[in-house]
Amino acid sequence: METTGDHSQEQTDLGADLLKWVEHERIGQLQTYSRGRMLFWQGETVEYVYLVKQGAVKIYSISQDGKSYAYGVVGAGGIVGLTSLLQCIAHESLAEVIEDTEVIAISAAEFNQLLCTERQFSLLVLKKLAQGLSLLASKARDAGLLDVQQRLKHRLVELARDHGSATDKGVKINLDLTHEEIATLVAANRSTITGLLNELKEQGFLWKEGRHLVIIPPVHIEILDELTRSVVNGEEDEAKKWASKAIDSGVEPTKALNALTSGMNLIDRMFNRNEIDVSDVILSAYAMKSAIPIIEDKIAKSRQKVHSIGRVVIGTVHGDIHDIGRTLVAMLLRARGFEVIDLGINVNCDDFIQATLKFKPDILAMSSLMTTSAQEQFKVIHALREAGLREDVKVIVGGGAITEKLKQQMGADGYEPTAHRAVELAWRLTHSS
Ligand code: B12
């Protein structure tokens, strides 16, 4: 490991102090490297230690079977090549410049000399070394405890902190990193990282501006993680607390809802692996339901009073008591300006028909989470035809049990897998001529 790269404000200051001292004493040689150049290769003798003045250097090693592992990206104030020098061994890793970079190169002999004679210099170097060690320890903990998605999020937050600049919506990571490079930083394979980055993009955690990634403010990521965690742990009070924090800190309400949904999906996976039982699932559902009104309230307050843009009758079909997903769809439809008549859970076929006759909705929306209850949607569409109502109303279907193929088989007008997209679907169906 060749880096003692910075990872906190204090650390950055420490790096700045070191740079200041070295420049003041006119130590070393200022050198400029363009992106793609190497400072050193694995196995080379240590000739210089580099103090990064600006830019970014990726430190990685290549194993005998050709796999590469990245230890980190060293930015301004970081030292490169130090650990090998101190151990009197050849470089154990490669140092590649990934942004145009300025370094102060100090020869190995001079660096050793300074360590023996300059107390302030030695102290700063020692502190940087200690910080590098604690960073390594936290990465080792991450690797053991966190799943790949959480590791990826942590690493993006670190990169944003060390190499980021604030924009009005988030933090831009000023590094041009390929998916392969991000994968090595997270110790995962490239295709997993590509999938996860796409997922994070879809959830609105990050987006691209030119060649650079922008992430939402790290504090928002932390709050959203806590929201997910409180649902997983089935903690109602915590879920309410973090939902309020999310709203107070300006987290977008839909992102907060997504974080709650991620918690329920994790719970489902744990349940399927027999790691928890149904009582835990119920506690998580309660936690999620307790947080929803706080977010709904925010959406309702920010909603401008507009004329209804369409009327929707929605319900969870007969035999199915799952109501969280449907509640979210109804809530976001209202937020978009639709008038929503929510029939609740376990709605039988006849009640859907009666509501269609009574409210004359533009859209009839049915939710179903179970394979068995999905059959009810076929029944309702058939009954609409029988009653001569099918041409008067658009039918949309959703919920975990529904797929695009099922939607086609039952002859519905639309299906979407998330509440957010359900709203876009409703808009398209009611506003395309
Ligand atoms: C929480 C939960 C429960 C809670 C429900 C609490 C409540 N008040 O809702 C409790 C514990 C009570 C429960 C009971 C049961 N459950 Co349950 N439950 C779940 C779980 C873990 C999460 C559901 C959830 O709330 N997800 C979060 C919400 C936000 O997601 P969602 O509902 O999918 O909605 C999203 C989208 O689908 C979409 N959407 C939803 N509706 C609509 C509608 C339209 C029109 C559109 C366009 C989009 C759309 O938008 C939403 C937001 O993005 C799921 C597993 C899962 N991952 O889905 C199992 C699950 C649905 N349950 C299941 C089962 C089997 C049951 C029980 C039969 C268990 C039992 N043996 O007793 C009973 C059912 C009783 C009944 N008759 O309904 C199975 C269904 C399997 C299947 N394919 O048939 C699942 C998939 C678990 C599993 N993996 O086996 N469950």
Coordinates of C-alpha atoms in Angstrom, one line a residue, residues 81-424:
G81 CA 5.3 6.2 -2.3
L82 CA 5.9 6.7 1.4
T83 CA 5.1 3.2 2.8
S84 CA 7.5 1.5 0.5
L85 CA 10.2 4.0 1.3
L86 CA 9.8 3.5 5.0
Q87 CA 9.9 -0.3 4.7
C88 CA 13.0 -0.1 2.4
I89 CA 11.2 -2.2 -0.2
A90 CA 10.3 -1.8 -3.9
H91 CA 7.0 -0.2 -4.8
E92 CA 4.2 -2.6 -4.0
S93 CA 1.7 -0.8 -6.3
L94 CA 1.4 1.4 -9.3
A95 CA 0.7 5.1 -9.2
E96 CA -1.2 6.5 -12.2
V97 CA -2.1 10.1 -12.7
I98 CA -5.8 10.3 -13.5
E99 CA -6.2 14.1 -13.7
D100 CA -3.5 16.6 -14.8
T101 CA -1.4 16.7 -11.6
E102 CA 1.3 18.7 -9.9
V103 CA 3.5 17.0 -7.4
I104 CA 6.6 17.9 -5.4
A105 CA 9.0 15.1 -5.9
I106 CA 11.4 14.6 -3.0
S107 CA 14.2 12.1 -3.5
A108 CA 14.3 9.1 -1.3
A109 CA 17.6 10.1 0.2
E110 CA 16.4 13.6 1.0
F111 CA 13.1 12.4 2.4
N112 CA 15.0 10.0 4.8
Q113 CA 17.3 12.8 5.8
L114 CA 14.4 15.2 6.6
L115 CA 12.7 12.5 8.7
C116 CA 15.9 12.3 10.8
T117 CA 16.6 16.0 11.1
E118 CA 13.3 17.9 10.8
R119 CA 11.0 17.4 13.8
Q120 CA 8.0 19.3 12.4
F121 CA 8.3 17.5 9.0
S122 CA 8.5 14.1 10.7
L123 CA 5.5 14.8 12.9
L124 CA 3.4 15.8 10.0
V125 CA 4.4 12.7 8.0
L126 CA 3.7 10.5 11.0
K127 CA 0.2 12.0 11.4
K128 CA -0.5 11.5 7.7
L129 CA 0.6 7.9 8.1
A130 CA -1.7 7.4 11.1
Q131 CA -4.7 8.8 9.2
G132 CA -3.9 6.6 6.2
L133 CA -4.0 3.6 8.6
S134 CA -7.4 4.5 10.1
L135 CA -8.7 5.0 6.5
L136 CA -7.5 1.5 5.7
A137 CA -9.1 0.1 8.8
S138 CA -12.5 1.7 7.9
K139 CA -12.2 0.3 4.4
A140 CA -11.5 -3.2 5.8
R141 CA -14.6 -2.8 8.0
D142 CA -16.7 -1.7 5.0
A143 CA -15.5 -4.7 3.0
G144 CA -16.5 -7.1 5.8
L145 CA -19.8 -5.5 6.8
L146 CA -21.4 -3.7 3.9
D147 CA -22.9 -5.0 0.7
V148 CA -21.6 -3.8 -2.6
Q149 CA -24.2 -1.1 -3.0
Q150 CA -23.4 0.4 0.4
R151 CA -19.6 0.1 -0.3
L152 CA -20.2 1.9 -3.6
K153 CA -22.2 4.7 -1.9
H154 CA -19.5 5.1 0.8
R155 CA -16.7 5.2 -1.8
L156 CA -18.6 7.8 -3.9
V157 CA -19.1 9.9 -0.8
E158 CA -15.4 9.7 0.0
L159 CA -14.5 10.7 -3.6
A160 CA -16.9 13.6 -3.4
R161 CA -15.4 14.8 -0.2
D162 CA -11.8 14.5 -1.4
H163 CA -12.2 15.4 -5.0
G164 CA -15.5 17.2 -5.2
S165 CA -16.9 20.6 -5.7
A166 CA -20.3 21.8 -4.6
T167 CA -23.0 22.5 -7.3
D168 CA -26.5 23.8 -6.6
K169 CA -27.9 20.2 -6.6
G170 CA -25.1 18.1 -5.2
V171 CA -21.4 17.5 -5.3
K172 CA -19.5 17.0 -8.5
I173 CA -16.6 14.4 -8.4
N174 CA -13.9 16.1 -10.4
L175 CA -12.4 12.8 -11.6
D176 CA -12.9 11.1 -14.9
L177 CA -13.3 7.6 -13.6
T178 CA -14.3 4.6 -15.8
H179 CA -16.7 1.9 -14.4
E180 CA -13.7 -0.4 -14.3
E181 CA -11.8 2.1 -12.1
I182 CA -14.8 2.5 -9.7
A183 CA -15.2 -1.3 -9.6
T184 CA -11.6 -1.7 -8.4
L185 CA -12.0 1.0 -5.8
V186 CA -15.0 -0.9 -4.4
A187 CA -13.5 -4.4 -4.8
A188 CA -16.4 -5.5 -7.1
N189 CA -16.6 -6.5 -10.7
R190 CA -17.3 -4.0 -13.5
S191 CA -20.7 -5.4 -14.6
T192 CA -22.0 -5.3 -11.0
I193 CA -20.9 -1.7 -10.7
T194 CA -22.4 -0.7 -14.0
G195 CA -25.7 -2.2 -12.8
L196 CA -25.6 -0.5 -9.4
L197 CA -24.6 2.9 -10.9
N198 CA -27.6 2.7 -13.2
E199 CA -29.8 1.8 -10.2
L200 CA -28.4 4.8 -8.2
K201 CA -29.0 7.0 -11.3
E202 CA -32.6 5.8 -11.5
Q203 CA -33.1 6.5 -7.8
G204 CA -31.8 10.0 -8.4
F205 CA -28.7 9.6 -6.2
L206 CA -26.4 10.5 -9.0
W207 CA -26.2 11.7 -12.5
K208 CA -23.6 12.7 -15.0
E209 CA -22.4 16.2 -16.0
G210 CA -20.1 15.8 -19.0
R211 CA -17.5 13.2 -18.0
H212 CA -18.1 13.7 -14.2
L213 CA -20.4 12.1 -11.8
V214 CA -22.5 14.3 -9.5
I215 CA -24.0 12.9 -6.3
I216 CA -26.7 14.4 -4.1
P217 CA -25.3 16.0 -0.9
P218 CA -23.6 13.3 1.2
V219 CA -25.7 14.3 4.2
H220 CA -28.8 13.4 2.2
I221 CA -27.3 10.0 1.4
E222 CA -26.7 9.5 5.1
I223 CA -30.3 10.4 6.0
L224 CA -31.7 8.2 3.2
D225 CA -29.6 5.3 4.5
E226 CA -30.9 5.8 8.0
L227 CA -34.5 5.8 6.6
T228 CA -33.9 2.5 4.9
R229 CA -32.2 1.1 8.0
S230 CA -35.1 2.1 10.3
V231 CA -37.6 0.2 8.0
V232 CA -35.3 -2.8 7.9
N233 CA -35.1 -2.7 11.7
G234 CA -38.8 -2.1 12.0
E235 CA -38.3 1.0 14.2
E236 CA -41.4 3.3 13.9
D237 CA -39.9 6.1 15.9
E238 CA -36.7 6.1 14.0
A239 CA -38.5 6.0 10.7
K240 CA -40.6 9.0 11.7
K241 CA -37.5 10.8 13.0
W242 CA -35.5 10.3 9.8
A243 CA -38.5 11.1 7.6
S244 CA -38.7 14.4 9.4
K245 CA -35.0 15.0 9.1
A246 CA -35.2 14.2 5.4
I247 CA -37.9 16.8 4.9
D248 CA -36.2 19.4 7.1
S249 CA -32.9 18.9 5.2
G250 CA -34.5 19.4 1.8
V251 CA -34.3 15.8 0.6
E252 CA -36.6 15.3 -2.3
P253 CA -39.7 13.5 -1.0
T254 CA -39.7 10.9 -3.8
K255 CA -36.1 10.0 -2.8
A256 CA -37.3 9.5 0.8
L257 CA -40.1 7.3 -0.4
N258 CA -37.6 5.3 -2.5
A259 CA -35.4 4.8 0.5
L260 CA -38.4 3.4 2.5
T261 CA -39.2 1.1 -0.4
S262 CA -35.6 -0.1 -0.6
G263 CA -36.0 -1.1 3.1
M264 CA -39.1 -3.2 2.4
N265 CA -37.3 -4.9 -0.5
L266 CA -34.3 -5.8 1.7
I267 CA -36.8 -7.2 4.3
D268 CA -38.3 -9.3 1.5
R269 CA -34.9 -10.7 0.6
M270 CA -34.2 -11.5 4.3
F271 CA -37.6 -13.1 4.7
N272 CA -37.1 -15.3 1.6
R273 CA -33.7 -16.4 3.0
N274 CA -35.5 -17.4 6.2
E275 CA -33.4 -14.9 8.2
I276 CA -36.4 -13.2 9.7
D277 CA -40.0 -14.2 10.2
V278 CA -43.4 -12.6 9.3
S279 CA -43.6 -10.6 12.6
D280 CA -40.5 -8.8 11.5
V281 CA -42.0 -8.1 8.1
I282 CA -45.1 -6.6 9.8
L283 CA -42.9 -4.4 12.1
S284 CA -41.1 -3.1 9.0
A285 CA -44.4 -2.4 7.2
Y286 CA -45.6 -0.4 10.3
A287 CA -42.3 1.5 10.3
M288 CA -42.7 2.3 6.6
K289 CA -46.4 3.3 7.0
S290 CA -45.6 5.6 10.0
A291 CA -43.0 7.5 7.9
I292 CA -45.2 7.9 4.8
P293 CA -47.6 10.6 6.2
I294 CA -44.7 12.9 7.2
I295 CA -43.5 12.8 3.6
E296 CA -47.0 13.0 2.2
D297 CA -47.6 16.1 4.3
K298 CA -44.6 17.8 2.7
I299 CA -45.7 16.9 -0.8
A300 CA -49.2 18.2 0.0
K301 CA -47.8 21.5 1.3
S302 CA -45.6 22.1 -1.7
R303 CA -48.3 21.2 -4.1
Q304 CA -49.8 24.2 -5.8
K305 CA -53.5 24.4 -5.9
V306 CA -54.2 23.4 -9.5
H307 CA -57.3 22.2 -11.2
S308 CA -57.5 18.4 -11.3
I309 CA -55.6 17.1 -14.3
G310 CA -57.6 13.8 -14.3
R311 CA -59.5 11.5 -12.1
V312 CA -58.2 8.1 -10.9
V313 CA -60.0 5.3 -9.0
I314 CA -57.4 3.1 -7.4
G315 CA -57.6 -0.1 -5.2
T316 CA -55.8 -3.2 -4.1
V317 CA -57.6 -6.1 -5.7
H318 CA -59.8 -8.7 -3.9
G319 CA -57.8 -11.2 -1.8
D320 CA -54.9 -8.9 -1.3
I321 CA -54.3 -6.8 1.8
H322 CA -51.0 -5.2 0.8
D323 CA -51.5 -1.5 0.9
I324 CA -48.2 0.3 1.1
G325 CA -47.4 0.4 -2.7
R326 CA -50.9 1.4 -3.6
T327 CA -50.8 4.2 -1.0
L328 CA -47.6 5.5 -2.5
V329 CA -49.0 5.5 -6.0
A330 CA -52.2 7.3 -4.8
M331 CA -50.1 9.9 -3.0
L332 CA -47.8 10.7 -5.9
L333 CA -50.8 10.9 -8.3
R334 CA -52.4 13.4 -5.9
A335 CA -49.1 15.3 -5.8
R336 CA -49.1 15.5 -9.6
G337 CA -52.5 17.0 -9.6
F338 CA -54.8 14.0 -10.2
E339 CA -58.0 13.7 -8.2
V340 CA -57.7 10.2 -6.6
I341 CA -60.5 8.1 -5.1
D342 CA -58.8 5.4 -3.1
L343 CA -60.9 2.3 -2.5
G344 CA -58.4 0.7 -0.2
I345 CA -57.5 -3.0 0.1
N346 CA -59.3 -6.2 -0.8
V347 CA -61.6 -4.5 -3.3
N348 CA -63.8 -6.9 -5.1
C349 CA -64.6 -6.8 -8.8
D350 CA -68.1 -5.4 -8.4
D351 CA -66.9 -2.5 -6.2
F352 CA -64.4 -1.5 -9.0
I353 CA -67.3 -1.6 -11.5
Q354 CA -69.6 0.4 -9.2
A355 CA -66.9 3.0 -8.6
T356 CA -66.3 3.3 -12.3
L357 CA -70.0 4.0 -12.9
K358 CA -70.2 6.4 -10.0
F359 CA -67.0 8.5 -10.4
K360 CA -66.5 8.2 -14.1
P361 CA -62.6 8.2 -13.7
D362 CA -60.2 8.7 -16.6
I363 CA -58.1 5.9 -15.1
L364 CA -58.8 2.8 -13.1
A365 CA -55.7 1.7 -11.3
M366 CA -55.3 -1.8 -9.7
S367 CA -52.6 -3.0 -7.4
S368 CA -51.8 -6.6 -6.8
L369 CA -48.8 -8.1 -5.0
M370 CA -49.6 -11.8 -5.1
T371 CA -49.7 -14.1 -8.1
T372 CA -53.1 -15.4 -6.9
S373 CA -54.6 -11.9 -6.6
A374 CA -53.2 -10.9 -10.0
Q375 CA -56.0 -13.0 -11.6
E376 CA -58.5 -10.5 -10.1
Q377 CA -57.3 -7.9 -12.5
F378 CA -58.3 -10.1 -15.5
K379 CA -61.7 -10.5 -13.9
V380 CA -62.2 -6.7 -13.5
I381 CA -61.1 -5.9 -17.1
H382 CA -63.5 -8.6 -18.3
A383 CA -66.3 -7.2 -16.2
L384 CA -65.7 -3.7 -17.5
R385 CA -66.1 -5.1 -21.0
E386 CA -69.3 -6.9 -20.0
A387 CA -70.7 -3.7 -18.6
G388 CA -69.8 -1.7 -21.7
L389 CA -67.4 0.5 -19.8
R390 CA -64.0 -0.6 -21.2
E391 CA -63.8 2.1 -23.8
D392 CA -64.6 4.8 -21.2
V393 CA -61.7 4.3 -18.9
K394 CA -58.0 3.6 -19.2
V395 CA -56.9 0.6 -17.0
I396 CA -53.5 0.6 -15.4
V397 CA -52.0 -2.2 -13.4
G398 CA -49.1 -2.7 -11.0
G399 CA -47.7 -4.2 -7.9
G400 CA -45.1 -6.9 -7.4
A401 CA -47.1 -9.6 -9.0
I402 CA -47.6 -7.8 -12.3
T403 CA -45.3 -7.9 -15.4
E404 CA -45.5 -6.3 -18.8
K405 CA -46.5 -9.7 -20.2
L406 CA -49.3 -10.1 -17.8
K407 CA -50.5 -6.6 -18.6
Q408 CA -50.7 -7.5 -22.3
Q409 CA -52.4 -10.8 -21.6
M410 CA -55.1 -9.1 -19.5
G411 CA -55.5 -6.3 -22.0
A412 CA -54.7 -3.4 -19.7
D413 CA -53.6 0.0 -21.1
G414 CA -50.5 0.3 -19.0
Y415 CA -48.2 -1.2 -16.4
E416 CA -45.2 0.3 -14.6
P417 CA -43.1 -1.2 -11.8
T418 CA -42.7 1.9 -9.6
A419 CA -45.0 4.6 -8.2
H420 CA -43.0 7.3 -9.8
R421 CA -43.4 5.8 -13.2
A422 CA -47.1 5.0 -12.6
V423 CA -47.6 8.7 -12.4
E424 CA -45.9 9.4 -15.7

